Amino acid sequence: MPSTAILRTCFDVMHYSGAAAVLRPYFAGRGVIFCLHRVYPGGGHETGFAPNARLAVTPEFLGEIISLVKGLGYELLSLEQAAARLWQGGTWGRPFAVFTLDDGYKDNLVHALPVFRRHRCPFTVFVTTRMADGNCEMWWRVLEHMIAGSMSVNMEMAGNCYRLETRNDSQKAVAWDVLSPVLKAMPEHQQRDWTLRWGEKSGIDVFAMCRSAMMTWDEVRALNADPLASIGAHTLNHFNLLKLDEAEAKREIEQSKKRIEEELGEPVRSFAYPYGNSDAAGPREFGLAAEAGFAVSVTTRHGLVFEGHAQHLQALPRIMVSGRFQKTRYMETLLSGVPAALMNRFQRVNVA
Ligand SMILES: [Zn+2]
């Protein structure tokens, strides 16, 4: 993946040359599904060591994206409405824009909901049930915290010993770049055992960290009470489904639907695959989501939505809204569909 700086420059060239605007009619497709995670004041603008800042944006930027798509003539739809429209096919009016937020962060209720209300914009939040229970080992947050709060790390991970100085931000960034891919690649249960064990050794209350960031079930119900909000499922444990055997992947998908339905007292019709890229969800998972009875499921495969996706409602692509790219001109370039067309080698539907 090119660096943030290189991508920003590419986006600027496409924007200021007018290429994005000229090519939009060819590549923008029928609509866009945005993928966000966290929304809070200052979100994504953290300086120094903040490897998870890309997951956050400010409430102002969320408002700017909604205004941008409205200004470009997009219709704001819920995910289910967009899926129904794709399925029905036929003549097409304006393109649609759908807003989704993954995991179920507390700030979705506190900071994102008021923005969606102000714009009368529907949205879906995908809840991981153990996060709402407050006992999920969110390894990416724990590892960040461990590195941020130490002068050195000396630990065993996946059979190797790591001794790394973490005195300043650049050393911390190196430690993150070394350790996070190893932890991410570990088998899912080992990864969570490691997170709990080493988190505790470092004085971190792993579950308290989860509870402080994530909505409780009462908060999920409060959010769901707003007519603009829909709640979707995001598995029980936020495991990479592709790394699980089929029986466990099936349980993660089906049981999360059932559990949220029990908590909310209403059907859950949409699903998001944890991590969601082609390393974390493929045809087997798309089939399992269909079997579980979801009307629509979303990946994080980068792309805009085309007519052809009507045959692949369990594998819809999304556009990630990153804290590192909080400028409407970057979003406008992404909405042109040109970066997605280049990335997908001009293949509109990528579900393999
Ligand atoms: Zn997630």
CSV table of C-alpha atoms and ligand atoms in Angstrom, one decimal:
chain,number,residue,atom,x,y,z
A,1,MET,CA,0.0,0.0,0.0
A,2,PRO,CA,1.5,3.4,-0.9
A,3,SER,CA,2.1,5.8,1.9
A,4,THR,CA,-0.5,8.3,3.1
A,5,ALA,CA,1.5,11.2,1.6
A,6,ILE,CA,1.7,9.6,-1.8
A,7,LEU,CA,-2.0,8.8,-1.8
A,8,ARG,CA,-2.8,12.4,-0.8
A,9,THR,CA,-0.7,13.7,-3.7
A,10,CYS,CA,-2.4,11.3,-6.2
A,11,PHE,CA,-5.8,12.4,-5.0
A,12,ASP,CA,-4.8,16.1,-5.3
A,13,VAL,CA,-3.5,15.5,-8.9
A,14,MET,CA,-6.8,13.9,-9.9
A,15,HIS,CA,-8.9,16.6,-8.2
A,16,TYR,CA,-7.1,19.7,-9.4
A,17,SER,CA,-6.5,18.4,-12.9
A,18,GLY,CA,-10.3,17.9,-13.2
A,19,ALA,CA,-9.7,14.2,-14.1
A,20,ALA,CA,-11.9,13.0,-11.3
A,21,ALA,CA,-14.9,15.2,-12.4
A,22,VAL,CA,-14.5,14.3,-16.1
A,23,LEU,CA,-14.3,10.5,-15.4
A,24,ARG,CA,-17.1,10.4,-12.8
A,25,PRO,CA,-19.9,9.5,-15.2
A,26,TYR,CA,-18.0,6.4,-16.3
A,27,PHE,CA,-16.9,5.0,-12.9
A,28,ALA,CA,-19.1,6.3,-10.2
A,29,GLY,CA,-21.7,3.5,-10.4
A,30,ARG,CA,-25.1,3.4,-8.8
A,31,GLY,CA,-24.1,4.4,-5.4
A,32,VAL,CA,-21.6,4.4,-2.5
A,33,ILE,CA,-21.6,2.7,0.9
A,34,PHE,CA,-19.3,4.5,3.3
A,35,CYS,CA,-17.5,2.6,6.1
A,36,LEU,CA,-16.7,4.5,9.2
A,37,HIS,CA,-15.7,3.4,12.7
A,38,ARG,CA,-15.3,6.2,15.3
A,39,VAL,CA,-16.6,9.8,15.3
A,40,TYR,CA,-15.5,12.3,18.0
A,41,PRO,CA,-14.1,15.8,18.3
A,42,GLY,CA,-10.4,15.8,17.1
A,43,GLY,CA,-10.9,12.2,15.8
A,44,GLY,CA,-8.2,11.2,13.3
A,45,HIS,CA,-6.1,14.4,13.9
A,46,GLU,CA,-4.1,12.9,16.8
A,47,THR,CA,-0.4,13.7,16.4
A,48,GLY,CA,2.5,11.5,17.4
A,49,PHE,CA,2.0,7.8,18.0
A,50,ALA,CA,-1.6,7.1,17.2
A,51,PRO,CA,-1.8,4.1,14.8
A,52,ASN,CA,-5.5,3.6,15.2
A,53,ALA,CA,-6.3,7.3,14.4
A,54,ARG,CA,-7.2,6.3,10.8
A,55,LEU,CA,-10.4,4.7,12.3
A,56,ALA,CA,-11.7,8.1,13.6
A,57,VAL,CA,-13.0,11.2,12.0
A,58,THR,CA,-14.5,14.4,13.5
A,59,PRO,CA,-18.2,15.1,13.6
A,60,GLU,CA,-17.6,18.1,11.4
A,61,PHE,CA,-16.0,15.9,8.7
A,62,LEU,CA,-18.9,13.5,8.9
A,63,GLY,CA,-21.2,16.5,8.3
A,64,GLU,CA,-19.1,17.7,5.4
A,65,ILE,CA,-19.2,14.3,3.7
A,66,ILE,CA,-23.0,14.2,4.0
A,67,SER,CA,-23.2,17.7,2.6
A,68,LEU,CA,-20.9,16.8,-0.2
A,69,VAL,CA,-22.9,13.8,-1.4
A,70,LYS,CA,-26.1,15.8,-1.1
A,71,GLY,CA,-24.5,18.6,-3.2
A,72,LEU,CA,-23.5,16.0,-5.8
A,73,GLY,CA,-27.1,14.9,-6.1
A,74,TYR,CA,-26.9,11.6,-4.2
A,75,GLU,CA,-30.0,10.3,-2.4
A,76,LEU,CA,-29.4,9.3,1.2
A,77,LEU,CA,-30.7,5.8,1.7
A,78,SER,CA,-30.5,3.1,4.5
A,79,LEU,CA,-28.4,0.1,3.6
A,80,GLU,CA,-31.6,-2.1,3.3
A,81,GLN,CA,-33.3,0.5,1.0
A,82,ALA,CA,-30.2,0.6,-1.2
A,83,ALA,CA,-30.1,-3.2,-1.4
A,84,ALA,CA,-33.8,-3.4,-2.3
A,85,ARG,CA,-33.3,-0.8,-5.0
A,86,LEU,CA,-30.4,-2.8,-6.5
A,87,TRP,CA,-32.4,-6.0,-6.3
A,88,GLN,CA,-35.4,-4.4,-8.0
A,89,GLY,CA,-33.2,-3.1,-10.8
A,90,GLY,CA,-35.1,-1.2,-13.6
A,91,THR,CA,-34.8,2.4,-14.3
A,92,TRP,CA,-32.6,4.4,-12.1
A,93,GLY,CA,-32.9,7.8,-10.6
A,94,ARG,CA,-30.2,9.5,-8.6
A,95,PRO,CA,-27.2,7.6,-7.2
A,96,PHE,CA,-27.5,6.6,-3.6
A,97,ALA,CA,-25.2,7.2,-0.6
A,98,VAL,CA,-25.3,4.9,2.4
A,99,PHE,CA,-23.5,5.5,5.8
A,100,THR,CA,-22.3,2.5,7.9
A,101,LEU,CA,-20.2,2.4,11.1
A,102,ASP,CA,-18.5,-0.8,12.2
A,103,ASP,CA,-18.0,-2.3,15.7
A,104,GLY,CA,-20.4,-0.2,17.9
A,105,TYR,CA,-18.3,2.5,19.4
A,106,LYS,CA,-20.0,4.7,22.1
A,107,ASP,CA,-19.1,7.8,20.1
A,108,ASN,CA,-21.5,6.7,17.4
A,109,LEU,CA,-24.3,7.5,19.8
A,110,VAL,CA,-22.8,10.5,21.4
A,111,HIS,CA,-21.2,12.3,18.5
A,112,ALA,CA,-22.3,10.7,15.2
A,113,LEU,CA,-26.1,10.5,15.9
A,114,PRO,CA,-26.5,14.3,16.3
A,115,VAL,CA,-24.8,14.8,12.9
A,116,PHE,CA,-27.0,12.2,11.2
A,117,ARG,CA,-30.1,13.8,12.8
A,118,ARG,CA,-29.2,17.2,11.6
A,119,HIS,CA,-28.9,16.0,8.1
A,120,ARG,CA,-31.8,13.5,8.4
A,121,CYS,CA,-29.4,10.9,7.1
A,122,PRO,CA,-30.1,7.2,7.7
A,123,PHE,CA,-27.2,5.0,8.9
A,124,THR,CA,-26.4,1.5,10.1
A,125,VAL,CA,-24.2,0.5,13.0
A,126,PHE,CA,-22.7,-3.0,12.9
A,127,VAL,CA,-22.4,-4.4,16.5
A,128,THR,CA,-20.0,-7.1,17.7
A,129,THR,CA,-21.9,-8.7,20.5
A,130,ARG,CA,-18.9,-9.3,22.8
A,131,MET,CA,-18.0,-5.7,22.5
A,132,ALA,CA,-21.5,-4.6,23.6
A,133,ASP,CA,-21.0,-7.2,26.5
A,134,GLY,CA,-17.8,-5.3,27.4
A,135,ASN,CA,-15.5,-8.3,27.3
A,136,CYS,CA,-13.9,-8.4,23.9
A,137,GLU,CA,-10.1,-8.4,23.6
A,138,MET,CA,-9.6,-5.5,21.1
A,139,TRP,CA,-6.0,-6.4,20.3
A,140,TRP,CA,-5.4,-3.3,18.2
A,141,ARG,CA,-6.3,-1.0,21.0
A,142,VAL,CA,-4.4,-3.0,23.7
A,143,LEU,CA,-1.2,-3.2,21.6
A,144,GLU,CA,-1.4,0.6,20.9
A,145,HIS,CA,-1.8,1.3,24.6
A,146,MET,CA,1.1,-1.1,25.6
A,147,ILE,CA,3.5,0.6,23.2
A,148,ALA,CA,2.3,4.1,24.0
A,149,GLY,CA,2.8,3.6,27.7
A,150,SER,CA,6.3,2.0,27.7
A,151,MET,CA,9.9,2.9,27.2
A,152,SER,CA,10.7,-0.5,25.8
A,153,VAL,CA,8.8,-3.7,25.0
A,154,ASN,CA,10.3,-7.1,25.8
A,155,MET,CA,7.8,-9.8,24.9
A,156,GLU,CA,7.2,-13.2,23.3
A,157,MET,CA,4.8,-13.3,20.3
A,158,ALA,CA,4.0,-16.2,18.1
A,159,GLY,CA,7.1,-18.1,19.3
A,160,ASN,CA,9.6,-15.2,18.8
A,161,CYS,CA,11.0,-12.8,21.4
A,162,TYR,CA,10.9,-9.1,20.6
A,163,ARG,CA,13.0,-6.5,22.4
A,164,LEU,CA,12.2,-3.0,21.1
A,165,GLU,CA,13.0,0.5,22.4
A,166,THR,CA,9.8,2.6,22.5
A,167,ARG,CA,11.2,5.8,24.0
A,168,ASN,CA,9.9,8.2,21.3
A,169,ASP,CA,7.1,8.4,18.7
A,170,SER,CA,9.3,7.1,15.9
A,171,GLN,CA,10.5,4.1,17.9
A,172,LYS,CA,6.9,3.4,19.0
A,173,ALA,CA,5.8,3.5,15.3
A,174,VAL,CA,8.5,1.0,14.4
A,175,ALA,CA,7.4,-1.3,17.3
A,176,TRP,CA,3.8,-1.1,16.0
A,177,ASP,CA,4.9,-1.9,12.4
A,178,VAL,CA,6.8,-4.9,13.7
A,179,LEU,CA,4.3,-6.3,16.2
A,180,SER,CA,0.9,-5.5,14.9
A,181,PRO,CA,1.1,-7.7,11.7
A,182,VAL,CA,2.4,-10.6,13.8
A,183,LEU,CA,-0.4,-10.3,16.3
A,184,LYS,CA,-3.0,-9.8,13.5
A,185,ALA,CA,-1.8,-13.0,11.7
A,186,MET,CA,-1.9,-15.2,14.8
A,187,PRO,CA,-4.7,-17.8,15.0
A,188,GLU,CA,-7.7,-16.0,16.4
A,189,HIS,CA,-8.0,-17.7,19.8
A,190,GLN,CA,-4.2,-17.5,20.4
A,191,GLN,CA,-4.3,-13.8,19.4
A,192,ARG,CA,-7.0,-13.1,22.1
A,193,ASP,CA,-5.2,-15.2,24.7
A,194,TRP,CA,-2.0,-13.2,24.0
A,195,THR,CA,-3.8,-9.9,24.2
A,196,LEU,CA,-5.4,-10.8,27.6
A,197,ARG,CA,-2.2,-12.2,29.1
A,198,TRP,CA,0.3,-9.5,27.9
A,199,GLY,CA,-2.2,-6.7,28.4
A,200,GLU,CA,-2.5,-7.7,32.1
A,201,LYS,CA,1.2,-8.1,32.4
A,202,SER,CA,1.5,-4.5,31.2
A,203,GLY,CA,-1.1,-3.3,33.8
A,204,ILE,CA,-3.9,-2.9,31.3
A,205,ASP,CA,-7.5,-3.9,32.2
A,206,VAL,CA,-8.3,-5.3,28.7
A,207,PHE,CA,-12.1,-5.6,29.4
A,208,ALA,CA,-12.3,-2.1,31.0
A,209,MET,CA,-10.7,-0.8,27.9
A,210,CYS,CA,-13.4,-2.4,25.8
A,211,ARG,CA,-16.2,-1.1,28.1
A,212,SER,CA,-14.9,2.5,28.0
A,213,ALA,CA,-15.0,2.6,24.2
A,214,MET,CA,-18.0,0.5,23.2
A,215,MET,CA,-21.8,0.9,23.5
A,216,THR,CA,-23.5,-1.1,26.2
A,217,TRP,CA,-26.7,-3.0,25.1
A,218,ASP,CA,-28.8,-0.2,26.7
A,219,GLU,CA,-26.9,2.3,24.5
A,220,VAL,CA,-27.4,0.1,21.4
A,221,ARG,CA,-31.1,0.1,22.2
A,222,ALA,CA,-31.1,3.9,22.7
A,223,LEU,CA,-29.4,4.3,19.3
A,224,ASN,CA,-31.8,1.9,17.6
A,225,ALA,CA,-34.8,3.8,18.9
A,226,ASP,CA,-33.9,6.6,16.5
A,227,PRO,CA,-35.8,6.1,13.2
A,228,LEU,CA,-32.7,7.0,11.2
A,229,ALA,CA,-30.6,4.2,12.8
A,230,SER,CA,-30.4,0.5,11.9
A,231,ILE,CA,-28.4,-2.1,13.8
A,232,GLY,CA,-26.6,-4.8,11.9
A,233,ALA,CA,-24.5,-7.8,13.1
A,234,HIS,CA,-20.7,-7.9,13.1
A,235,THR,CA,-20.2,-11.4,14.6
A,236,LEU,CA,-19.8,-12.4,18.2
A,237,ASN,CA,-16.0,-12.0,18.7
A,238,HIS,CA,-14.7,-9.9,15.7
A,239,PHE,CA,-12.6,-12.8,14.5
A,240,ASN,CA,-11.2,-13.0,11.0
A,241,LEU,CA,-13.8,-15.4,9.7
A,242,LEU,CA,-11.6,-16.7,6.9
A,243,LYS,CA,-9.2,-18.1,9.6
A,244,LEU,CA,-11.9,-20.1,11.3
A,245,ASP,CA,-13.2,-23.5,10.4
A,246,GLU,CA,-16.6,-23.5,8.8
A,247,ALA,CA,-18.6,-24.5,11.8
A,248,GLU,CA,-17.1,-21.7,13.9
A,249,ALA,CA,-17.5,-19.1,11.2
A,250,LYS,CA,-21.1,-20.1,10.8
A,251,ARG,CA,-21.7,-19.9,14.6
A,252,GLU,CA,-20.1,-16.4,14.7
A,253,ILE,CA,-22.4,-15.2,11.9
A,254,GLU,CA,-25.7,-16.9,13.0
A,255,GLN,CA,-25.4,-16.4,16.7
A,256,SER,CA,-24.6,-12.7,16.5
A,257,LYS,CA,-27.8,-12.2,14.5
A,258,LYS,CA,-29.8,-14.2,17.0
A,259,ARG,CA,-28.2,-12.4,20.0
A,260,ILE,CA,-28.9,-8.9,18.7
A,261,GLU,CA,-32.4,-9.8,17.7
A,262,GLU,CA,-33.0,-11.0,21.3
A,263,GLU,CA,-31.5,-7.8,22.7
A,264,LEU,CA,-33.5,-5.5,20.4
A,265,GLY,CA,-36.6,-7.5,20.0
A,266,GLU,CA,-36.7,-7.1,16.3
A,267,PRO,CA,-35.1,-8.7,13.2
A,268,VAL,CA,-31.5,-7.9,12.2
A,269,ARG,CA,-31.2,-7.9,8.4
A,270,SER,CA,-27.7,-6.7,7.6
A,271,PHE,CA,-24.2,-7.9,8.3
A,272,ALA,CA,-20.6,-6.6,8.0
A,273,TYR,CA,-17.6,-9.0,7.9
A,274,PRO,CA,-15.0,-8.2,10.5
A,275,TYR,CA,-11.9,-6.6,8.9
A,276,GLY,CA,-13.9,-7.3,5.7
A,277,ASN,CA,-11.1,-7.4,3.0
A,278,SER,CA,-10.4,-10.4,0.8
A,279,ASP,CA,-8.1,-11.8,3.5
A,280,ALA,CA,-11.0,-11.9,5.9
A,281,ALA,CA,-14.1,-12.8,3.9
A,282,GLY,CA,-14.6,-14.7,0.7
A,283,PRO,CA,-17.2,-16.8,-1.1
A,284,ARG,CA,-17.6,-19.2,1.9
A,285,GLU,CA,-18.4,-16.3,4.2
A,286,PHE,CA,-20.8,-14.7,1.6
A,287,GLY,CA,-22.6,-18.1,1.5
A,288,LEU,CA,-22.8,-18.4,5.2
A,289,ALA,CA,-24.3,-14.8,5.5
A,290,ALA,CA,-26.9,-15.7,2.9
A,291,GLU,CA,-27.7,-18.9,4.8
A,292,ALA,CA,-28.1,-17.0,8.1
A,293,GLY,CA,-30.8,-15.0,6.4
A,294,PHE,CA,-29.3,-11.5,6.0
A,295,ALA,CA,-30.8,-9.4,3.3
A,296,VAL,CA,-27.5,-7.6,2.7
A,297,SER,CA,-23.9,-7.8,3.8
A,298,VAL,CA,-20.9,-5.5,3.3
A,299,THR,CA,-17.2,-6.1,3.0
A,300,THR,CA,-14.4,-3.5,3.1
A,301,ARG,CA,-13.3,-4.4,-0.4
A,302,HIS,CA,-12.8,-1.0,-1.9
A,303,GLY,CA,-15.3,0.0,-4.5
A,304,LEU,CA,-18.5,1.7,-5.6
A,305,VAL,CA,-21.8,-0.2,-6.2
A,306,PHE,CA,-22.8,-1.1,-9.7
A,307,GLU,CA,-25.9,-2.9,-11.2
A,308,GLY,CA,-23.9,-6.1,-11.2
A,309,HIS,CA,-23.9,-6.1,-7.4
A,310,ALA,CA,-27.6,-7.0,-7.4
A,311,GLN,CA,-26.4,-10.6,-7.8
A,312,HIS,CA,-24.0,-10.2,-4.9
A,313,LEU,CA,-25.9,-8.6,-2.1
A,314,GLN,CA,-23.8,-10.5,0.5
A,315,ALA,CA,-20.6,-9.0,-0.8
A,316,LEU,CA,-21.1,-5.3,-1.3
A,317,PRO,CA,-18.0,-3.1,-1.5
A,318,ARG,CA,-17.5,0.0,0.6
A,319,ILE,CA,-15.4,3.2,0.6
A,320,MET,CA,-13.5,3.6,3.8
A,321,VAL,CA,-13.6,7.0,5.4
A,322,SER,CA,-10.1,7.4,7.0
A,323,GLY,CA,-9.0,9.8,9.6
A,324,ARG,CA,-5.9,10.4,7.6
A,325,PHE,CA,-7.9,11.7,4.6
A,326,GLN,CA,-10.2,14.2,6.2
A,327,LYS,CA,-10.7,16.6,3.2
A,328,THR,CA,-13.8,16.7,1.1
A,329,ARG,CA,-11.7,16.8,-2.1
A,330,TYR,CA,-10.2,13.4,-1.3
A,331,MET,CA,-13.8,12.1,-0.8
A,332,GLU,CA,-14.8,13.7,-4.1
A,333,THR,CA,-12.0,11.9,-5.9
A,334,LEU,CA,-12.9,8.6,-4.3
A,335,LEU,CA,-16.6,9.1,-5.3
A,336,SER,CA,-15.5,9.6,-8.9
A,337,GLY,CA,-14.8,5.8,-8.9
A,338,VAL,CA,-11.4,6.3,-10.6
A,339,PRO,CA,-9.2,5.1,-7.7
A,340,ALA,CA,-11.5,2.1,-7.3
A,341,ALA,CA,-11.4,1.3,-11.0
A,342,LEU,CA,-7.6,1.5,-11.0
A,343,MET,CA,-7.4,-0.6,-7.8
A,344,ASN,CA,-9.8,-3.2,-9.2
A,345,ARG,CA,-8.2,-3.2,-12.7
A,346,PHE,CA,-11.5,-1.9,-14.1
A,347,GLN,CA,-13.4,-4.9,-12.8
A,348,ARG,CA,-16.7,-3.5,-11.4
A,349,VAL,CA,-17.7,-6.5,-9.3
A,350,ASN,CA,-15.0,-8.1,-7.3
A,351,VAL,CA,-16.4,-11.0,-5.2
A,352,ALA,CA,-13.9,-13.8,-5.8
B,1,ZN,ZN,-15.0,-4.3,12.7
